[in-house]
XYZ file of N, CA, C and O in Angstrom:
316
model
N -0.855 41.219 53.843
C -2.006 40.826 53.043
C -2.947 42.048 52.933
O -3.254 42.693 53.928
N -3.342 42.318 51.716
C -4.170 43.505 51.473
C -5.634 43.229 51.800
O -6.056 42.083 51.938
N -6.406 44.298 51.881
C -7.840 44.147 52.119
C -8.501 43.378 50.972
O -9.402 42.570 51.212
N -8.058 43.624 49.766
C -8.605 42.917 48.606
C -8.330 41.416 48.706
O -9.213 40.593 48.438
N -7.112 41.068 49.110
C -6.760 39.649 49.275
C -7.581 39.016 50.394
O -8.048 37.884 50.270
N -7.766 39.752 51.486
C -8.587 39.248 52.586
C -10.022 38.999 52.140
O -10.625 37.981 52.490
N -10.555 39.916 51.360
C -11.926 39.760 50.861
C -12.046 38.538 49.964
O -13.024 37.785 50.060
N -11.057 38.334 49.100
C -11.075 37.175 48.203
C -11.008 35.879 49.005
O -11.752 34.927 48.751
N -10.128 35.822 49.985
C -10.013 34.630 50.821
C -11.303 34.375 51.594
O -11.754 33.231 51.692
N -11.891 35.431 52.110
C -13.157 35.294 52.837
C -14.228 34.714 51.929
O -14.963 33.803 52.322
N -14.311 35.223 50.720
C -15.283 34.724 49.748
C -15.072 33.231 49.470
O -16.026 32.454 49.444
N -13.818 32.834 49.299
C -13.513 31.435 49.010
C -13.816 30.521 50.203
O -14.335 29.421 50.033
N -13.488 30.992 51.396
C -13.778 30.211 52.611
C -15.284 30.045 52.782
O -15.774 28.944 53.071
N -16.018 31.130 52.594
C -17.471 31.048 52.738
C -18.084 30.111 51.697
O -19.064 29.409 51.997
N -17.497 30.064 50.520
C -17.965 29.134 49.498
C -17.797 27.688 49.967
O -18.706 26.865 49.831
N -16.646 27.372 50.538
C -16.408 26.027 51.071
C -17.440 25.709 52.157
O -18.050 24.628 52.158
N -17.637 26.638 53.064
C -18.595 26.412 54.153
C -20.021 26.253 53.642
O -20.774 25.408 54.136
N -20.388 27.047 52.644
C -21.726 26.935 52.052
C -21.934 25.569 51.407
O -22.981 24.939 51.592
N -20.954 25.117 50.672
C -21.056 23.807 50.014
C -21.189 22.708 51.058
O -22.019 21.812 50.926
N -20.377 22.781 52.111
C -20.474 21.775 53.171
C -21.862 21.765 53.790
O -22.437 20.696 54.028
N -22.422 22.932 54.037
C -23.757 23.022 54.634
C -24.810 22.469 53.678
O -25.722 21.749 54.104
N -24.682 22.779 52.416
C -25.656 22.300 51.421
C -25.614 20.785 51.282
O -26.654 20.150 51.061
N -24.435 20.215 51.393
C -24.299 18.763 51.270
C -24.945 18.051 52.455
O -25.461 16.955 52.315
N -24.883 18.673 53.633
C -25.555 18.140 54.807
C -25.056 16.793 55.294
O -25.803 16.031 55.900
N -23.791 16.518 55.053
C -23.206 15.242 55.488
C -22.142 15.514 56.551
O -21.592 16.612 56.624
N -21.831 14.512 57.357
C -20.749 14.686 58.348
C -19.419 14.970 57.640
O -19.190 14.511 56.520
N -18.549 15.716 58.313
C -17.255 16.057 57.725
C -16.453 14.825 57.335
O -15.794 14.809 56.290
N -16.518 13.789 58.159
C -15.772 12.563 57.856
C -16.206 11.977 56.521
O -15.378 11.460 55.765
N -17.470 12.060 56.234
C -17.965 11.543 54.958
C -17.642 12.508 53.819
O -17.234 12.081 52.736
N -17.812 13.797 54.056
C -17.533 14.785 53.014
C -16.080 14.737 52.558
O -15.788 14.942 51.384
N -15.180 14.488 53.485
C -13.756 14.540 53.160
C -13.134 13.167 52.941
O -11.920 13.052 52.828
N -13.955 12.143 52.840
C -13.475 10.832 52.421
C -13.063 10.972 50.962
O -13.852 11.396 50.122
N -11.814 10.651 50.663
C -11.276 10.870 49.320
C -12.138 10.255 48.216
O -12.232 10.798 47.124
N -12.771 9.152 48.516
C -13.572 8.480 47.486
C -14.988 9.055 47.389
O -15.723 8.722 46.462
N -15.366 9.926 48.340
C -16.738 10.440 48.369
C -16.849 11.955 48.278
O -17.952 12.477 48.169
N -15.723 12.667 48.340
C -15.796 14.128 48.378
C -16.483 14.648 47.108
O -16.126 14.269 45.997
N -17.505 15.468 47.279
C -18.195 16.014 46.112
C -17.240 16.853 45.247
O -16.387 17.573 45.780
N -17.388 16.758 43.944
C -16.492 17.476 43.032
C -16.476 18.972 43.293
O -15.423 19.608 43.247
N -17.634 19.540 43.574
C -17.663 20.987 43.785
C -16.959 21.386 45.075
O -16.363 22.465 45.157
N -16.959 20.519 46.078
C -16.209 20.804 47.305
C -14.717 20.684 47.048
O -13.933 21.524 47.499
N -14.327 19.678 46.314
C -12.903 19.518 45.962
C -12.425 20.744 45.179
O -11.372 21.311 45.464
N -13.222 21.177 44.202
C -12.867 22.333 43.379
C -12.787 23.600 44.240
O -11.870 24.406 44.082
N -13.726 23.773 45.161
C -13.714 24.946 46.043
C -12.446 24.972 46.892
O -11.838 26.031 47.092
N -12.020 23.811 47.380
C -10.786 23.746 48.166
C -9.566 24.019 47.295
O -8.626 24.682 47.745
N -9.578 23.526 46.085
C -8.455 23.787 45.186
C -8.318 25.283 44.909
O -7.207 25.827 44.896
N -9.453 25.961 44.700
C -9.427 27.410 44.471
C -8.914 28.147 45.704
O -8.122 29.086 45.592
N -9.347 27.719 46.886
C -8.878 28.330 48.129
C -7.382 28.082 48.327
O -6.626 29.004 48.657
N -6.957 26.849 48.110
C -5.533 26.519 48.253
C -4.673 27.379 47.333
O -3.636 27.905 47.748
N -5.106 27.529 46.093
C -4.347 28.315 45.132
C -4.260 29.774 45.564
O -3.193 30.393 45.496
N -5.356 30.329 46.042
C -5.360 31.720 46.503
C -4.404 31.918 47.674
O -3.659 32.902 47.720
N -4.398 30.970 48.613
C -3.486 31.067 49.767
C -2.041 30.923 49.295
O -1.169 31.702 49.696
N -1.790 29.957 48.424
C -0.427 29.761 47.920
C 0.099 31.010 47.233
O 1.262 31.376 47.388
N -0.748 31.684 46.467
C -0.314 32.860 45.729
C 0.024 34.035 46.637
O 0.670 34.979 46.201
N -0.381 33.962 47.882
C 0.035 34.980 48.841
C 1.514 34.821 49.193
O 2.173 35.776 49.582
N 2.019 33.605 49.060
C 3.402 33.308 49.445
C 4.355 33.223 48.274
O 5.540 33.480 48.425
N 3.839 32.823 47.104
C 4.684 32.747 45.916
C 3.802 32.685 44.682
O 2.684 32.182 44.719
N 4.319 33.201 43.591
C 3.518 33.310 42.373
C 3.506 32.007 41.561
O 2.538 31.699 40.903
N 4.583 31.237 41.645
C 4.661 29.983 40.891
C 3.917 28.885 41.651
O 4.196 28.644 42.821
N 2.961 28.219 41.001
C 2.249 27.124 41.684
C 3.194 25.975 42.045
O 4.217 25.769 41.391
N 2.852 25.249 43.078
C 3.632 24.088 43.468
C 3.391 22.964 42.470
O 2.284 22.803 41.951
N 4.422 22.184 42.225
C 4.300 21.062 41.292
C 3.594 19.867 41.918
O 2.969 19.073 41.228
N 3.722 19.751 43.254
C 3.108 18.598 43.932
C 3.023 18.882 45.433
O 3.490 19.912 45.912
N 2.411 17.950 46.134
C 2.213 18.116 47.578
C 3.536 18.148 48.341
O 3.679 18.877 49.323
N 4.505 17.363 47.901
C 5.806 17.330 48.580
C 6.499 18.690 48.489
O 7.060 19.170 49.475
N 6.429 19.317 47.329
C 7.033 20.638 47.168
C 6.328 21.657 48.073
O 6.962 22.479 48.713
N 5.005 21.582 48.136
C 4.227 22.476 48.991
C 4.618 22.286 50.460
O 4.866 23.239 51.183
N 4.674 21.044 50.891
C 5.010 20.747 52.283
C 6.417 21.230 52.624
O 6.639 21.844 53.676
N 7.372 20.981 51.756
C 8.740 21.432 51.994
C 8.810 22.946 52.128
O 9.485 23.480 53.016
N 8.109 23.631 51.246
C 8.076 25.094 51.281
C 7.491 25.593 52.596
O 8.051 26.479 53.249
N 6.366 25.023 53.000
C 5.710 25.455 54.238
C 6.546 25.138 55.473
O 6.630 25.951 56.404
N 7.193 23.977 55.488
C 8.042 23.625 56.628
C 9.256 24.548 56.712
O 9.679 24.921 57.807
N 9.796 24.933 55.564
C 10.918 25.871 55.545
C 10.477 27.230 56.095
O 11.181 27.846 56.895
N 9.303 27.685 55.677
C 8.777 28.950 56.198
C 8.586 28.871 57.709
O 8.916 29.811 58.444
N 8.066 27.749 58.173
C 7.835 27.571 59.604
C 9.167 27.583 60.360
O 9.291 28.235 61.409
N 10.151 26.892 59.825
C 11.468 26.854 60.482
C 12.050 28.254 60.617
O 12.622 28.596 61.656
N 11.916 29.039 59.564
C 12.429 30.420 59.605
C 11.653 31.251 60.631
O 12.229 32.095 61.303
N 10.374 31.005 60.732
C 9.525 31.778 61.628
C 9.877 31.531 63.093
O 9.839 32.445 63.920
N 10.218 30.288 63.428
C 10.451 29.969 64.839
C 11.901 30.182 65.278
O 12.214 30.033 66.458
N 12.760 30.519 64.347
C 14.176 30.764 64.719
C 14.332 32.044 65.477
O 13.641 32.980 65.365
């Protein structure tokens, strides 16, 4: 991972943390699927995409594809 990629990820993480602090609600409430603020959801989506692009250029079609990919990477790592 390059310094530029690290800086981008840091920026995105800090954005998530800033939004959480500004909302001033407990994490359980912030991350309740029916209550999560749109800007927090969007910030996480941007962060997720940036992390995914470190591993592959094509976006995942769904959560199952993402999970399968990550579990395969983990299996290879621990062998």
